[in-house]
C-alpha cells in the first residue's frame, strides 16, 4: 500500500483545513487508517483513527470536537477535516495504515504497516 497525503497549508487560527490521503491497492477496506502529526521539535503523536467501515473513530483529546476523520472505501481515501484550528495544531501530518482488525483503534494504528509522506499544516495566531 502506498499512501499519498495532501491538503496542508497555512491558515489563520480559527480556520479550517481538510487533509486527504489517497491509498493504492485493492484491499483498502481491510485497513484501519489513521492520522498522526509531528509538531516542530517534538515527537510524532496520534491524532485520529477510523475502522474499516468508518463506523468507529477515535481521537486524541487535544482534537476531539474539532477534527473529524472519515473514509471513502470506493475511492480509497481517508480524510481529516480540521476546524477551529489553533497555533498548537501546527505540525507535519501523516496518514497511516495497518492491516487487520482491532477494537482499540488508537493503540492498533500506532504500529502502522504503512506511512504516507507528511503534509505541513501551519496555523498562525
PDB file of C-alpha atoms in Angstrom:
ATOM      1  CA  UNK A   1       0.000   0.000   0.000  1.00  0.00           C
ATOM      2  CA  UNK A   2       1.260   3.442  -0.899  1.00  0.00           C
ATOM      3  CA  UNK A   3      -0.181   6.468   0.846  1.00  0.00           C
ATOM      4  CA  UNK A   4      -0.171   9.990  -0.552  1.00  0.00           C
ATOM      5  CA  UNK A   5      -1.220  12.808   1.770  1.00  0.00           C
ATOM      6  CA  UNK A   6      -2.257  16.257   0.612  1.00  0.00           C
ATOM      7  CA  UNK A   7      -4.148  19.335   1.700  1.00  0.00           C
ATOM      8  CA  UNK A   8      -1.776  21.023   4.097  1.00  0.00           C
ATOM      9  CA  UNK A   9      -1.118  24.737   4.087  1.00  0.00           C
ATOM     10  CA  UNK A  10      -1.087  27.977   6.024  1.00  0.00           C
ATOM     11  CA  UNK A  11      -4.244  29.039   7.830  1.00  0.00           C
ATOM     12  CA  UNK A  12      -5.142  31.562  10.492  1.00  0.00           C
ATOM     13  CA  UNK A  13      -6.211  30.466  13.945  1.00  0.00           C
ATOM     14  CA  UNK A  14      -9.893  29.585  13.942  1.00  0.00           C
ATOM     15  CA  UNK A  15      -9.777  28.496  10.329  1.00  0.00           C
ATOM     16  CA  UNK A  16     -10.241  25.103   8.713  1.00  0.00           C
ATOM     17  CA  UNK A  17      -8.307  22.710   6.517  1.00  0.00           C
ATOM     18  CA  UNK A  18      -9.118  19.329   5.040  1.00  0.00           C
ATOM     19  CA  UNK A  19      -6.366  16.779   4.629  1.00  0.00           C
ATOM     20  CA  UNK A  20      -6.718  13.851   2.278  1.00  0.00           C
ATOM     21  CA  UNK A  21      -4.784  10.629   1.930  1.00  0.00           C
ATOM     22  CA  UNK A  22      -5.049   8.515  -1.210  1.00  0.00           C
ATOM     23  CA  UNK A  23      -4.139   4.851  -0.951  1.00  0.00           C
ATOM     24  CA  UNK A  24      -3.145   2.399  -3.624  1.00  0.00           C
ATOM     25  CA  UNK A  25      -4.186  -1.230  -3.537  1.00  0.00           C
ATOM     26  CA  UNK A  26      -7.421  -3.199  -3.766  1.00  0.00           C
ATOM     27  CA  UNK A  27      -7.809  -4.136  -0.105  1.00  0.00           C
ATOM     28  CA  UNK A  28      -8.064  -0.632   1.335  1.00  0.00           C
ATOM     29  CA  UNK A  29     -11.268  -1.504   3.146  1.00  0.00           C
ATOM     30  CA  UNK A  30      -9.423  -4.026   5.327  1.00  0.00           C
ATOM     31  CA  UNK A  31      -7.002  -1.456   6.725  1.00  0.00           C
ATOM     32  CA  UNK A  32      -7.519   0.551   9.850  1.00  0.00           C
ATOM     33  CA  UNK A  33      -6.484   4.077   8.893  1.00  0.00           C
ATOM     34  CA  UNK A  34      -5.174   6.920  10.976  1.00  0.00           C
ATOM     35  CA  UNK A  35      -3.607  10.335  11.124  1.00  0.00           C
ATOM     36  CA  UNK A  36      -0.600  11.366  13.164  1.00  0.00           C
ATOM     37  CA  UNK A  37       1.252  14.645  13.494  1.00  0.00           C
ATOM     38  CA  UNK A  38       4.705  15.792  14.443  1.00  0.00           C
ATOM     39  CA  UNK A  39       4.984  19.346  15.742  1.00  0.00           C
ATOM     40  CA  UNK A  40       8.320  21.123  15.232  1.00  0.00           C
ATOM     41  CA  UNK A  41      10.916  19.743  17.608  1.00  0.00           C
ATOM     42  CA  UNK A  42       8.546  17.206  19.134  1.00  0.00           C
ATOM     43  CA  UNK A  43       7.717  13.536  18.854  1.00  0.00           C
ATOM     44  CA  UNK A  44       5.087  12.211  16.482  1.00  0.00           C
ATOM     45  CA  UNK A  45       1.676  11.884  18.137  1.00  0.00           C
ATOM     46  CA  UNK A  46      -1.600  10.165  17.396  1.00  0.00           C
ATOM     47  CA  UNK A  47      -4.424  12.339  16.074  1.00  0.00           C
ATOM     48  CA  UNK A  48      -7.281  10.121  14.871  1.00  0.00           C
ATOM     49  CA  UNK A  49      -8.135   6.633  13.647  1.00  0.00           C
ATOM     50  CA  UNK A  50     -11.026   5.026  11.810  1.00  0.00           C
ATOM     51  CA  UNK A  51     -12.308   1.477  11.462  1.00  0.00           C
ATOM     52  CA  UNK A  52     -12.809  -0.492   8.250  1.00  0.00           C
ATOM     53  CA  UNK A  53     -16.323   0.734   7.600  1.00  0.00           C
ATOM     54  CA  UNK A  54     -15.887   4.138   9.175  1.00  0.00           C
ATOM     55  CA  UNK A  55     -18.382   3.301  11.863  1.00  0.00           C
ATOM     56  CA  UNK A  56     -15.883   3.686  14.682  1.00  0.00           C
ATOM     57  CA  UNK A  57     -13.478   6.542  15.231  1.00  0.00           C
ATOM     58  CA  UNK A  58     -11.068   7.547  17.959  1.00  0.00           C
ATOM     59  CA  UNK A  59      -9.403  10.895  18.573  1.00  0.00           C
ATOM     60  CA  UNK A  60      -6.677  12.404  20.665  1.00  0.00           C
ATOM     61  CA  UNK A  61      -8.121  14.514  23.460  1.00  0.00           C
ATOM     62  CA  UNK A  62      -6.440  17.603  22.008  1.00  0.00           C
ATOM     63  CA  UNK A  63      -8.503  17.437  18.801  1.00  0.00           C
ATOM     64  CA  UNK A  64     -11.834  15.998  19.969  1.00  0.00           C
ATOM     65  CA  UNK A  65     -14.740  18.102  18.830  1.00  0.00           C
ATOM     66  CA  UNK A  66     -12.615  19.970  16.290  1.00  0.00           C
ATOM     67  CA  UNK A  67     -11.285  17.278  13.935  1.00  0.00           C
ATOM     68  CA  UNK A  68     -13.246  14.627  12.052  1.00  0.00           C
ATOM     69  CA  UNK A  69     -11.759  11.591  10.334  1.00  0.00           C
ATOM     70  CA  UNK A  70     -13.658   9.899   7.525  1.00  0.00           C
ATOM     71  CA  UNK A  71     -13.023   7.417   4.742  1.00  0.00           C
ATOM     72  CA  UNK A  72     -14.365   6.508   1.328  1.00  0.00           C
ATOM     73  CA  UNK A  73     -13.604   2.864   0.566  1.00  0.00           C
ATOM     74  CA  UNK A  74     -14.814   3.229  -3.019  1.00  0.00           C
ATOM     75  CA  UNK A  75     -12.226   5.927  -3.660  1.00  0.00           C
ATOM     76  CA  UNK A  76      -9.512   4.522  -1.373  1.00  0.00           C
ATOM     77  CA  UNK A  77      -9.229   7.759   0.545  1.00  0.00           C
ATOM     78  CA  UNK A  78      -9.177   8.850   4.150  1.00  0.00           C
ATOM     79  CA  UNK A  79      -9.695  12.468   5.152  1.00  0.00           C
ATOM     80  CA  UNK A  80      -9.185  14.664   8.173  1.00  0.00           C
ATOM     81  CA  UNK A  81     -11.427  17.703   8.475  1.00  0.00           C
ATOM     82  CA  UNK A  82      -9.790  20.161  10.852  1.00  0.00           C
ATOM     83  CA  UNK A  83     -11.892  23.014  12.221  1.00  0.00           C
ATOM     84  CA  UNK A  84     -11.223  25.704  14.815  1.00  0.00           C
ATOM     85  CA  UNK A  85      -7.523  25.340  14.230  1.00  0.00           C
ATOM     86  CA  UNK A  86      -5.096  26.549  16.868  1.00  0.00           C
ATOM     87  CA  UNK A  87      -1.420  27.502  16.595  1.00  0.00           C
ATOM     88  CA  UNK A  88      -0.602  24.354  18.571  1.00  0.00           C
ATOM     89  CA  UNK A  89      -2.014  22.296  15.711  1.00  0.00           C
ATOM     90  CA  UNK A  90       0.983  23.349  13.619  1.00  0.00           C
ATOM     91  CA  UNK A  91       2.773  20.161  12.551  1.00  0.00           C
ATOM     92  CA  UNK A  92       3.598  17.793   9.738  1.00  0.00           C
ATOM     93  CA  UNK A  93       0.617  15.475   9.368  1.00  0.00           C
ATOM     94  CA  UNK A  94       0.978  11.853   8.293  1.00  0.00           C
ATOM     95  CA  UNK A  95      -1.569   9.246   7.302  1.00  0.00           C
ATOM     96  CA  UNK A  96      -1.022   5.632   8.293  1.00  0.00           C
ATOM     97  CA  UNK A  97      -2.484   2.217   7.548  1.00  0.00           C
ATOM     98  CA  UNK A  98      -2.464  -1.104   9.334  1.00  0.00           C
ATOM     99  CA  UNK A  99      -3.925  -4.319   8.013  1.00  0.00           C
ATOM    100  CA  UNK A 100      -6.356  -6.139  10.231  1.00  0.00           C
ATOM    101  CA  UNK A 101      -8.997  -5.603  12.861  1.00  0.00           C
ATOM    102  CA  UNK A 102      -8.936  -4.221  16.358  1.00  0.00           C
ATOM    103  CA  UNK A 103     -11.389  -2.824  18.853  1.00  0.00           C
ATOM    104  CA  UNK A 104      -8.786  -0.345  20.080  1.00  0.00           C
ATOM    105  CA  UNK A 105      -8.064   1.765  17.052  1.00  0.00           C
ATOM    106  CA  UNK A 106      -5.605   4.226  18.552  1.00  0.00           C
ATOM    107  CA  UNK A 107      -3.334   1.564  20.010  1.00  0.00           C
ATOM    108  CA  UNK A 108      -3.538  -0.576  16.884  1.00  0.00           C
ATOM    109  CA  UNK A 109      -2.682   2.152  14.367  1.00  0.00           C
ATOM    110  CA  UNK A 110       0.380   3.223  16.345  1.00  0.00           C
ATOM    111  CA  UNK A 111       2.062   0.124  14.904  1.00  0.00           C
ATOM    112  CA  UNK A 112       1.138   1.004  11.354  1.00  0.00           C
ATOM    113  CA  UNK A 113       2.340  -1.066   8.419  1.00  0.00           C
ATOM    114  CA  UNK A 114       2.461   1.881   6.044  1.00  0.00           C
ATOM    115  CA  UNK A 115       3.042   5.612   6.331  1.00  0.00           C
ATOM    116  CA  UNK A 116       2.444   8.425   3.900  1.00  0.00           C
ATOM    117  CA  UNK A 117       4.743  11.357   3.425  1.00  0.00           C
ATOM    118  CA  UNK A 118       3.956  14.338   5.606  1.00  0.00           C
ATOM    119  CA  UNK A 119       1.861  17.317   4.663  1.00  0.00           C
ATOM    120  CA  UNK A 120       2.658  20.520   6.509  1.00  0.00           C
ATOM    121  CA  UNK A 121      -0.001  22.439   8.413  1.00  0.00           C
ATOM    122  CA  UNK A 122       0.858  25.870   9.800  1.00  0.00           C
ATOM    123  CA  UNK A 123      -1.640  27.786  11.922  1.00  0.00           C
ATOM    124  CA  UNK A 124      -0.820  31.426  12.507  1.00  0.00           C
ATOM    125  CA  UNK A 125      -2.045  33.332  15.537  1.00  0.00           C
TER     126      UNK A 125
END
